[in-house]
XYZ file of C-alpha atoms in Angstrom:
120
model
C 281.118 80.384 24.168
C 280.460 78.670 20.849
C 280.853 80.846 17.789
C 278.036 79.002 16.046
C 275.142 76.830 17.162
C 273.604 74.310 14.755
C 270.287 72.840 15.860
C 268.542 69.968 14.107
C 264.882 69.669 15.005
C 263.334 66.322 14.110
C 260.026 66.825 15.923
C 256.948 68.705 14.819
C 253.355 68.623 16.011
C 253.944 64.936 16.831
C 256.188 65.948 19.783
C 255.237 69.580 20.506
C 257.366 70.144 23.599
C 260.560 68.905 21.961
C 259.769 70.920 18.849
C 259.099 74.102 20.797
C 262.283 73.664 22.832
C 264.392 73.500 19.683
C 262.873 76.657 18.203
C 263.067 78.458 21.570
C 266.746 77.614 22.103
C 267.544 78.696 18.546
C 265.691 82.008 18.928
C 267.269 82.775 22.307
C 270.738 81.988 20.963
C 270.163 84.229 17.930
C 268.911 87.031 20.187
C 272.054 86.590 22.305
C 274.293 87.181 19.316
C 275.190 83.562 18.597
C 275.268 82.598 14.924
C 272.443 80.064 14.572
C 271.634 77.486 11.936
C 268.330 75.650 12.474
C 267.704 72.511 10.413
C 264.141 71.316 9.853
C 264.027 67.533 9.487
C 261.357 64.891 9.883
C 257.988 66.257 10.955
C 259.392 69.753 11.562
C 259.793 70.028 7.771
C 256.171 71.160 7.562
C 257.083 74.416 9.339
C 258.983 75.519 6.250
C 255.619 76.093 4.552
C 253.737 79.392 4.863
C 251.096 79.341 7.586
C 252.081 76.014 9.119
C 253.911 77.535 12.102
C 250.815 79.579 12.978
C 248.844 76.328 13.322
C 251.236 75.020 16.005
C 249.863 75.386 19.528
C 251.562 74.629 22.832
C 250.399 76.177 26.131
C 252.928 78.487 27.796
C 255.195 78.470 24.729
C 256.136 81.367 22.490
C 254.315 81.366 19.148
C 256.331 79.517 16.511
C 256.037 82.325 13.916
C 257.656 84.723 16.410
C 260.464 82.275 17.106
C 261.038 81.767 13.379
C 261.259 85.537 12.888
C 263.825 85.745 15.690
C 265.887 82.917 14.261
C 265.876 84.419 10.778
C 266.897 87.808 12.181
C 270.118 86.331 13.556
C 270.629 83.116 11.667
C 269.502 80.726 8.978
C 266.817 78.069 8.630
C 267.416 75.068 6.381
C 264.993 72.380 5.285
C 266.481 68.910 4.771
C 266.527 67.945 1.092
C 265.276 64.388 1.622
C 262.644 65.477 4.147
C 261.327 68.048 1.684
C 261.261 65.520 -1.161
C 259.382 62.939 0.908
C 256.708 65.550 1.622
C 256.535 66.982 -1.883
C 257.913 70.338 -0.743
C 259.706 72.322 -3.440
C 261.989 75.379 -3.198
C 259.182 77.683 -4.382
C 256.864 76.399 -1.616
C 258.884 77.446 1.433
C 258.711 80.687 3.384
C 261.129 83.449 2.449
C 264.612 82.907 3.792
C 264.416 79.117 4.127
C 266.847 77.143 2.005
C 266.753 73.469 1.110
C 270.044 71.605 1.578
C 271.306 68.136 2.373
C 273.580 66.182 4.657
C 276.783 67.434 3.035
C 275.919 71.012 3.997
C 274.880 69.943 7.500
C 278.178 68.138 8.056
C 280.136 71.115 6.714
C 278.366 73.338 9.254
C 278.950 71.168 12.309
C 282.589 70.183 11.773
C 284.508 73.458 12.204
C 286.035 74.326 15.540
C 283.851 76.533 17.722
C 280.586 74.994 16.536
C 278.134 73.271 18.867
C 275.399 71.019 17.524
C 272.162 70.001 19.230
C 269.493 67.592 18.040
C 265.920 67.733 19.279
């Protein structure tokens, strides 16, 4: 089994099923004891802001705020630097526990042995 799972979610409300799948897989992995790093890119960047996850609705899917809590309990959530900048999101705007970092950090997370990376 992978020692760490890095998930990059590029979809938000524009592709709700893909978005929900990424958050669900990340939360399940974290609950299973896998070290998880979830990266918010593209339209998923909006979920780094307080209250935005609560606005997300998808029938038969777990609520996004619950999934975020589960991910943060066993892992880390990162907002893409460029994605944040394009949306005018600053460090002080994001929910507690979310960091803003760029491609160099992403690459450093996915390259070590024992890491699996998924992109949704």
